[in-house]
């Protein structure tokens, strides 16, 4: 049971985000000139993430979580190539995509690139290297994953130089399909403290990400930790996902901008 004060905090976060939402949608759709469109999309994304958390943790609505995380992931993917958008410098975009259970979104996120990823994903000492390994794990590209794992064990951070040669890191256990070993490791990782104000009291970032990757690959790990809810682990796509915003629908073209755009919108009222 989530403490009432935490429910209250989530609702306050959502209310503040939704107050800004109409203006952000208007700017992205109708006021695109001299606007950092990626940053605007990031702002539009936040309410979808919070709605997903509210849906499940306040109302027990798993469908609502998947739907909202799907929309959040669509917005994040769109933002990658735009000024001020997400740089994919952490695994959070993959985290939300996995929890949407949408196969297309998971696949797109696992193949996505950004300047940050391209610059660092071949350096075992860079955080982008691990994110790329998580992407490869989601894609099921075990050949590429093994090659990166070998380099990580030799040239990566001290933590991995100690665990990879012994096969005790997450990726080694995943490739070996060692369910017992994975469960023990994820159980430990779930205890790590997160600093994300939206999820830190409800979900373990690393624990959920690792467990979800296991289930995606058919390894049905069982984790006994409140921040790794097992109800979220099965890969069960919704029958239908709603695009929600007009600009996410196929074939959308930005309407006329500037004075002519305002006049057209006014005449259409």
mmCIF file of C-alpha atoms in Angstrom:
data_model
loop_
_atom_site.group_PDB
_atom_site.id
_atom_site.type_symbol
_atom_site.label_atom_id
_atom_site.label_comp_id
_atom_site.label_asym_id
_atom_site.label_seq_id
_atom_site.Cartn_x
_atom_site.Cartn_y
_atom_site.Cartn_z
ATOM 1 C CA UNK A 1 0.000 0.000 0.000
ATOM 2 C CA UNK A 2 1.413 3.385 -1.017
ATOM 3 C CA UNK A 3 1.465 5.909 1.876
ATOM 4 C CA UNK A 4 -1.235 8.608 1.461
ATOM 5 C CA UNK A 5 1.341 11.388 1.512
ATOM 6 C CA UNK A 6 3.091 9.832 -1.484
ATOM 7 C CA UNK A 7 -0.219 9.720 -3.370
ATOM 8 C CA UNK A 8 -0.644 13.382 -2.522
ATOM 9 C CA UNK A 9 2.855 14.185 -3.828
ATOM 10 C CA UNK A 10 2.252 12.447 -7.154
ATOM 11 C CA UNK A 11 -1.021 14.282 -7.663
ATOM 12 C CA UNK A 12 0.643 17.615 -6.928
ATOM 13 C CA UNK A 13 3.370 16.832 -9.455
ATOM 14 C CA UNK A 14 0.787 15.926 -12.082
ATOM 15 C CA UNK A 15 -1.316 19.030 -11.442
ATOM 16 C CA UNK A 16 1.715 21.295 -11.892
ATOM 17 C CA UNK A 17 2.764 19.534 -15.102
ATOM 18 C CA UNK A 18 -0.725 19.591 -16.601
ATOM 19 C CA UNK A 19 -1.025 23.340 -15.987
ATOM 20 C CA UNK A 20 1.912 23.861 -18.358
ATOM 21 C CA UNK A 21 0.843 21.209 -20.859
ATOM 22 C CA UNK A 22 -1.614 23.140 -23.107
ATOM 23 C CA UNK A 23 0.930 25.900 -23.706
ATOM 24 C CA UNK A 24 3.639 23.347 -24.528
ATOM 25 C CA UNK A 25 1.406 21.509 -27.010
ATOM 26 C CA UNK A 26 0.465 24.828 -28.626
ATOM 27 C CA UNK A 27 4.100 25.834 -28.958
ATOM 28 C CA UNK A 28 5.083 22.521 -30.535
ATOM 29 C CA UNK A 29 2.167 22.507 -32.962
ATOM 30 C CA UNK A 30 1.619 26.168 -33.827
ATOM 31 C CA UNK A 31 4.543 28.276 -32.594
ATOM 32 C CA UNK A 32 7.536 26.324 -33.856
ATOM 33 C CA UNK A 33 9.630 29.252 -35.098
ATOM 34 C CA UNK A 34 12.653 29.989 -32.874
ATOM 35 C CA UNK A 35 11.562 27.296 -30.410
ATOM 36 C CA UNK A 36 13.731 24.483 -29.022
ATOM 37 C CA UNK A 37 11.308 21.799 -30.111
ATOM 38 C CA UNK A 38 13.118 18.956 -28.362
ATOM 39 C CA UNK A 39 12.937 20.757 -25.036
ATOM 40 C CA UNK A 40 9.220 21.399 -25.568
ATOM 41 C CA UNK A 41 8.648 17.695 -26.266
ATOM 42 C CA UNK A 42 10.513 16.798 -23.093
ATOM 43 C CA UNK A 43 8.089 19.009 -21.182
ATOM 44 C CA UNK A 44 5.111 17.347 -22.869
ATOM 45 C CA UNK A 45 6.561 13.950 -21.996
ATOM 46 C CA UNK A 46 6.664 14.538 -18.239
ATOM 47 C CA UNK A 47 2.877 14.484 -17.630
ATOM 48 C CA UNK A 48 2.604 11.192 -19.533
ATOM 49 C CA UNK A 49 5.195 9.616 -17.255
ATOM 50 C CA UNK A 50 3.459 10.959 -14.153
ATOM 51 C CA UNK A 51 0.019 9.874 -15.389
ATOM 52 C CA UNK A 52 1.367 6.371 -15.837
ATOM 53 C CA UNK A 53 2.639 6.320 -12.272
ATOM 54 C CA UNK A 54 -0.640 7.731 -10.929
ATOM 55 C CA UNK A 55 -2.659 5.227 -12.963
ATOM 56 C CA UNK A 56 -0.917 2.200 -11.502
ATOM 57 C CA UNK A 57 0.210 3.216 -8.030
ATOM 58 C CA UNK A 58 -2.910 5.158 -7.069
ATOM 59 C CA UNK A 59 -5.586 3.297 -9.033
ATOM 60 C CA UNK A 60 -4.120 -0.119 -9.833
ATOM 61 C CA UNK A 61 -4.617 0.607 -13.550
ATOM 62 C CA UNK A 62 -1.924 -1.333 -15.409
ATOM 63 C CA UNK A 63 -3.441 -0.451 -18.800
ATOM 64 C CA UNK A 64 -3.127 3.234 -17.940
ATOM 65 C CA UNK A 65 0.531 2.786 -17.031
ATOM 66 C CA UNK A 66 1.320 1.054 -20.320
ATOM 67 C CA UNK A 67 -0.648 3.558 -22.402
ATOM 68 C CA UNK A 68 0.965 6.605 -20.803
ATOM 69 C CA UNK A 69 4.466 5.155 -20.916
ATOM 70 C CA UNK A 70 3.867 4.385 -24.601
ATOM 71 C CA UNK A 71 3.035 8.046 -25.256
ATOM 72 C CA UNK A 72 6.013 9.175 -23.171
ATOM 73 C CA UNK A 73 8.278 6.909 -25.215
ATOM 74 C CA UNK A 74 6.886 8.201 -28.507
ATOM 75 C CA UNK A 75 7.590 11.761 -27.377
ATOM 76 C CA UNK A 76 11.103 10.854 -26.247
ATOM 77 C CA UNK A 77 11.891 9.151 -29.552
ATOM 78 C CA UNK A 78 10.678 12.207 -31.444
ATOM 79 C CA UNK A 79 12.787 14.492 -29.261
ATOM 80 C CA UNK A 80 16.097 12.737 -29.962
ATOM 81 C CA UNK A 81 16.699 14.565 -33.243
ATOM 82 C CA UNK A 82 15.454 17.969 -32.081
ATOM 83 C CA UNK A 83 17.170 20.824 -30.258
ATOM 84 C CA UNK A 84 16.984 20.368 -26.496
ATOM 85 C CA UNK A 85 15.557 16.856 -26.696
ATOM 86 C CA UNK A 86 16.553 13.830 -24.662
ATOM 87 C CA UNK A 87 20.172 12.799 -25.195
ATOM 88 C CA UNK A 88 19.669 9.193 -23.965
ATOM 89 C CA UNK A 89 22.439 9.724 -21.404
ATOM 90 C CA UNK A 90 20.770 7.269 -19.008
ATOM 91 C CA UNK A 91 18.705 4.120 -19.467
ATOM 92 C CA UNK A 92 15.446 5.859 -18.512
ATOM 93 C CA UNK A 93 14.105 6.038 -22.092
ATOM 94 C CA UNK A 94 14.532 2.264 -22.396
ATOM 95 C CA UNK A 95 13.008 1.814 -18.918
ATOM 96 C CA UNK A 96 9.748 3.514 -19.952
ATOM 97 C CA UNK A 97 9.671 1.805 -23.346
ATOM 98 C CA UNK A 98 10.006 -1.628 -21.734
ATOM 99 C CA UNK A 99 7.180 -0.908 -19.297
ATOM 100 C CA UNK A 100 4.892 0.128 -22.169
ATOM 101 C CA UNK A 101 5.038 -3.491 -23.422
ATOM 102 C CA UNK A 102 4.712 -2.138 -26.978
ATOM 103 C CA UNK A 103 7.002 -4.257 -29.203
ATOM 104 C CA UNK A 104 7.490 -1.557 -31.831
ATOM 105 C CA UNK A 105 8.386 1.093 -29.265
ATOM 106 C CA UNK A 106 10.788 -1.248 -27.466
ATOM 107 C CA UNK A 107 12.471 -2.089 -30.762
ATOM 108 C CA UNK A 108 12.729 1.557 -31.828
ATOM 109 C CA UNK A 109 14.163 2.594 -28.474
ATOM 110 C CA UNK A 110 16.659 -0.259 -28.589
ATOM 111 C CA UNK A 111 17.874 0.944 -31.992
ATOM 112 C CA UNK A 112 17.784 4.679 -31.258
ATOM 113 C CA UNK A 113 20.931 6.776 -31.417
ATOM 114 C CA UNK A 114 21.801 10.249 -30.217
ATOM 115 C CA UNK A 115 25.045 12.248 -30.445
ATOM 116 C CA UNK A 116 25.759 11.261 -26.838
ATOM 117 C CA UNK A 117 25.386 7.544 -27.581
ATOM 118 C CA UNK A 118 27.344 7.700 -30.815
ATOM 119 C CA UNK A 119 30.212 9.503 -29.112
ATOM 120 C CA UNK A 120 30.548 7.180 -26.133
ATOM 121 C CA UNK A 121 29.092 3.777 -26.916
ATOM 122 C CA UNK A 122 32.419 2.343 -28.098
ATOM 123 C CA UNK A 123 34.323 3.436 -24.981
ATOM 124 C CA UNK A 124 34.007 0.844 -22.174
ATOM 125 C CA UNK A 125 34.635 3.574 -19.584
ATOM 126 C CA UNK A 126 31.704 5.685 -20.804
ATOM 127 C CA UNK A 127 28.148 5.374 -19.494
ATOM 128 C CA UNK A 128 26.910 5.239 -23.086
ATOM 129 C CA UNK A 129 28.659 1.877 -23.433
ATOM 130 C CA UNK A 130 26.374 0.293 -20.818
ATOM 131 C CA UNK A 131 23.271 1.908 -22.314
ATOM 132 C CA UNK A 132 24.211 0.439 -25.691
ATOM 133 C CA UNK A 133 24.631 -2.981 -24.073
ATOM 134 C CA UNK A 134 21.146 -2.649 -22.594
ATOM 135 C CA UNK A 135 19.866 -1.805 -26.070
ATOM 136 C CA UNK A 136 21.583 -4.857 -27.551
ATOM 137 C CA UNK A 137 20.099 -7.028 -24.802
ATOM 138 C CA UNK A 138 16.626 -5.744 -25.689
ATOM 139 C CA UNK A 139 17.250 -6.441 -29.377
ATOM 140 C CA UNK A 140 18.549 -9.938 -28.667
ATOM 141 C CA UNK A 141 21.814 -9.214 -30.518
ATOM 142 C CA UNK A 142 23.908 -11.564 -28.416
ATOM 143 C CA UNK A 143 26.896 -11.602 -30.781
ATOM 144 C CA UNK A 144 27.418 -7.857 -30.445
ATOM 145 C CA UNK A 145 26.583 -8.003 -26.735
ATOM 146 C CA UNK A 146 29.225 -10.668 -26.053
ATOM 147 C CA UNK A 147 31.856 -8.674 -27.917
ATOM 148 C CA UNK A 148 31.133 -5.574 -25.866
ATOM 149 C CA UNK A 149 31.055 -7.619 -22.660
ATOM 150 C CA UNK A 150 34.572 -8.927 -23.298
ATOM 151 C CA UNK A 151 35.883 -5.373 -23.735
ATOM 152 C CA UNK A 152 34.002 -4.241 -20.627
ATOM 153 C CA UNK A 153 35.689 -6.917 -18.533
ATOM 154 C CA UNK A 154 39.130 -5.801 -19.672
ATOM 155 C CA UNK A 155 38.863 -2.035 -20.083
ATOM 156 C CA UNK A 156 35.694 -0.996 -18.264
ATOM 157 C CA UNK A 157 35.233 0.508 -14.796
ATOM 158 C CA UNK A 158 36.705 -1.364 -11.815
ATOM 159 C CA UNK A 159 33.317 -2.839 -10.871
ATOM 160 C CA UNK A 160 33.054 -4.652 -14.213
ATOM 161 C CA UNK A 161 36.719 -5.639 -14.377
ATOM 162 C CA UNK A 162 36.049 -7.524 -11.138
ATOM 163 C CA UNK A 163 32.706 -9.151 -12.000
ATOM 164 C CA UNK A 164 32.771 -9.828 -15.759
ATOM 165 C CA UNK A 165 35.725 -12.272 -15.761
ATOM 166 C CA UNK A 166 33.889 -14.292 -13.082
ATOM 167 C CA UNK A 167 30.593 -14.156 -14.964
ATOM 168 C CA UNK A 168 28.890 -12.403 -12.069
ATOM 169 C CA UNK A 169 27.676 -9.242 -13.795
ATOM 170 C CA UNK A 170 24.161 -8.765 -15.168
ATOM 171 C CA UNK A 171 25.049 -9.229 -18.838
ATOM 172 C CA UNK A 172 27.067 -12.414 -18.276
ATOM 173 C CA UNK A 173 24.237 -13.916 -16.246
ATOM 174 C CA UNK A 174 21.713 -12.812 -18.872
ATOM 175 C CA UNK A 175 23.643 -14.416 -21.716
ATOM 176 C CA UNK A 176 24.053 -17.595 -19.638
ATOM 177 C CA UNK A 177 20.312 -17.537 -18.848
ATOM 178 C CA UNK A 178 21.227 -18.099 -15.201
ATOM 179 C CA UNK A 179 17.856 -17.367 -13.591
ATOM 180 C CA UNK A 180 18.971 -17.987 -10.018
ATOM 181 C CA UNK A 181 22.033 -15.802 -10.458
ATOM 182 C CA UNK A 182 19.970 -13.056 -12.072
ATOM 183 C CA UNK A 183 17.413 -13.134 -9.280
ATOM 184 C CA UNK A 184 20.120 -12.762 -6.652
ATOM 185 C CA UNK A 185 21.784 -9.876 -8.504
ATOM 186 C CA UNK A 186 18.538 -8.007 -9.242
ATOM 187 C CA UNK A 187 17.461 -8.437 -5.633
ATOM 188 C CA UNK A 188 20.642 -6.588 -4.612
ATOM 189 C CA UNK A 189 20.339 -3.944 -7.328
ATOM 190 C CA UNK A 190 16.757 -3.216 -6.301
ATOM 191 C CA UNK A 191 18.064 -1.939 -2.976
ATOM 192 C CA UNK A 192 20.103 0.798 -4.624
ATOM 193 C CA UNK A 193 18.747 4.261 -3.937
ATOM 194 C CA UNK A 194 17.467 6.203 -6.944
ATOM 195 C CA UNK A 195 17.273 9.963 -7.182
ATOM 196 C CA UNK A 196 14.378 10.361 -9.591
ATOM 197 C CA UNK A 197 11.608 12.261 -7.763
ATOM 198 C CA UNK A 198 8.861 10.576 -9.793
ATOM 199 C CA UNK A 199 9.799 6.936 -9.304
ATOM 200 C CA UNK A 200 12.183 6.705 -6.350
ATOM 201 C CA UNK A 201 9.481 5.804 -3.816
ATOM 202 C CA UNK A 202 7.744 3.291 -6.072
ATOM 203 C CA UNK A 203 10.106 1.666 -8.567
ATOM 204 C CA UNK A 204 13.750 0.641 -8.565
ATOM 205 C CA UNK A 205 15.242 1.984 -11.780
ATOM 206 C CA UNK A 206 17.942 -0.650 -12.157
ATOM 207 C CA UNK A 207 15.969 -3.501 -10.613
ATOM 208 C CA UNK A 208 12.967 -2.963 -12.888
ATOM 209 C CA UNK A 209 15.091 -2.395 -15.989
ATOM 210 C CA UNK A 210 17.075 -5.575 -15.441
ATOM 211 C CA UNK A 211 14.044 -7.683 -14.532
ATOM 212 C CA UNK A 212 12.111 -6.423 -17.541
ATOM 213 C CA UNK A 213 15.009 -7.233 -19.875
ATOM 214 C CA UNK A 214 15.012 -10.756 -18.440
ATOM 215 C CA UNK A 215 11.298 -11.219 -19.077
ATOM 216 C CA UNK A 216 11.659 -9.767 -22.573
ATOM 217 C CA UNK A 217 14.189 -12.514 -23.283
ATOM 218 C CA UNK A 218 12.006 -15.249 -21.787
ATOM 219 C CA UNK A 219 13.759 -15.507 -18.407
ATOM 220 C CA UNK A 220 10.931 -15.139 -15.904
ATOM 221 C CA UNK A 221 12.880 -13.965 -12.889
ATOM 222 C CA UNK A 222 10.963 -13.704 -9.617
ATOM 223 C CA UNK A 223 12.017 -10.766 -7.463
ATOM 224 C CA UNK A 224 10.763 -10.302 -3.912
ATOM 225 C CA UNK A 225 11.079 -6.538 -3.561
ATOM 226 C CA UNK A 226 8.318 -3.892 -3.358
ATOM 227 C CA UNK A 227 10.064 -1.678 -5.905
ATOM 228 C CA UNK A 228 10.142 -4.433 -8.529
ATOM 229 C CA UNK A 229 6.396 -5.174 -8.868
ATOM 230 C CA UNK A 230 6.027 -8.554 -10.528
ATOM 231 C CA UNK A 231 2.686 -7.513 -12.037
ATOM 232 C CA UNK A 232 4.669 -5.225 -14.370
ATOM 233 C CA UNK A 233 7.061 -7.907 -15.609
ATOM 234 C CA UNK A 234 5.111 -10.046 -18.149
ATOM 235 C CA UNK A 235 5.387 -8.713 -21.704
ATOM 236 C CA UNK A 236 1.684 -8.260 -22.476
ATOM 237 C CA UNK A 237 1.037 -5.552 -25.101
ATOM 238 C CA UNK A 238 -2.286 -3.730 -25.074
ATOM 239 C CA UNK A 239 -4.731 -4.509 -27.868
ATOM 240 C CA UNK A 240 -4.615 -0.833 -28.833
ATOM 241 C CA UNK A 241 -2.385 2.113 -28.003
ATOM 242 C CA UNK A 242 -3.718 5.652 -28.438
ATOM 243 C CA UNK A 243 -1.413 8.255 -30.011
ATOM 244 C CA UNK A 244 -3.162 10.922 -27.873
ATOM 245 C CA UNK A 245 -1.617 13.956 -29.577
ATOM 246 C CA UNK A 246 -2.390 14.938 -33.173
ATOM 247 C CA UNK A 247 1.302 15.454 -33.906
ATOM 248 C CA UNK A 248 2.016 11.815 -33.008
ATOM 249 C CA UNK A 249 -0.458 10.486 -35.556
ATOM 250 C CA UNK A 250 0.806 9.149 -38.901
ATOM 251 C CA UNK A 251 1.076 11.741 -41.632
ATOM 252 C CA UNK A 252 0.881 14.783 -39.354
ATOM 253 C CA UNK A 253 2.293 17.928 -40.943
ATOM 254 C CA UNK A 254 2.885 21.130 -38.947
ATOM 255 C CA UNK A 255 0.163 23.688 -39.750
ATOM 256 C CA UNK A 256 1.035 27.145 -41.110
ATOM 257 C CA UNK A 257 3.032 29.140 -38.599
ATOM 258 C CA UNK A 258 3.149 32.838 -37.740
ATOM 259 C CA UNK A 259 0.432 35.369 -38.580
ATOM 260 C CA UNK A 260 -1.126 33.237 -41.325
ATOM 261 C CA UNK A 261 -1.353 30.277 -38.986
ATOM 262 C CA UNK A 262 -3.023 32.360 -36.276
ATOM 263 C CA UNK A 263 -5.487 33.790 -38.814
ATOM 264 C CA UNK A 264 -6.356 30.336 -40.124
ATOM 265 C CA UNK A 265 -6.935 29.024 -36.596
ATOM 266 C CA UNK A 266 -9.089 32.070 -35.756
ATOM 267 C CA UNK A 267 -11.225 31.639 -38.885
ATOM 268 C CA UNK A 268 -11.634 27.973 -38.095
ATOM 269 C CA UNK A 269 -13.145 28.653 -34.674
#
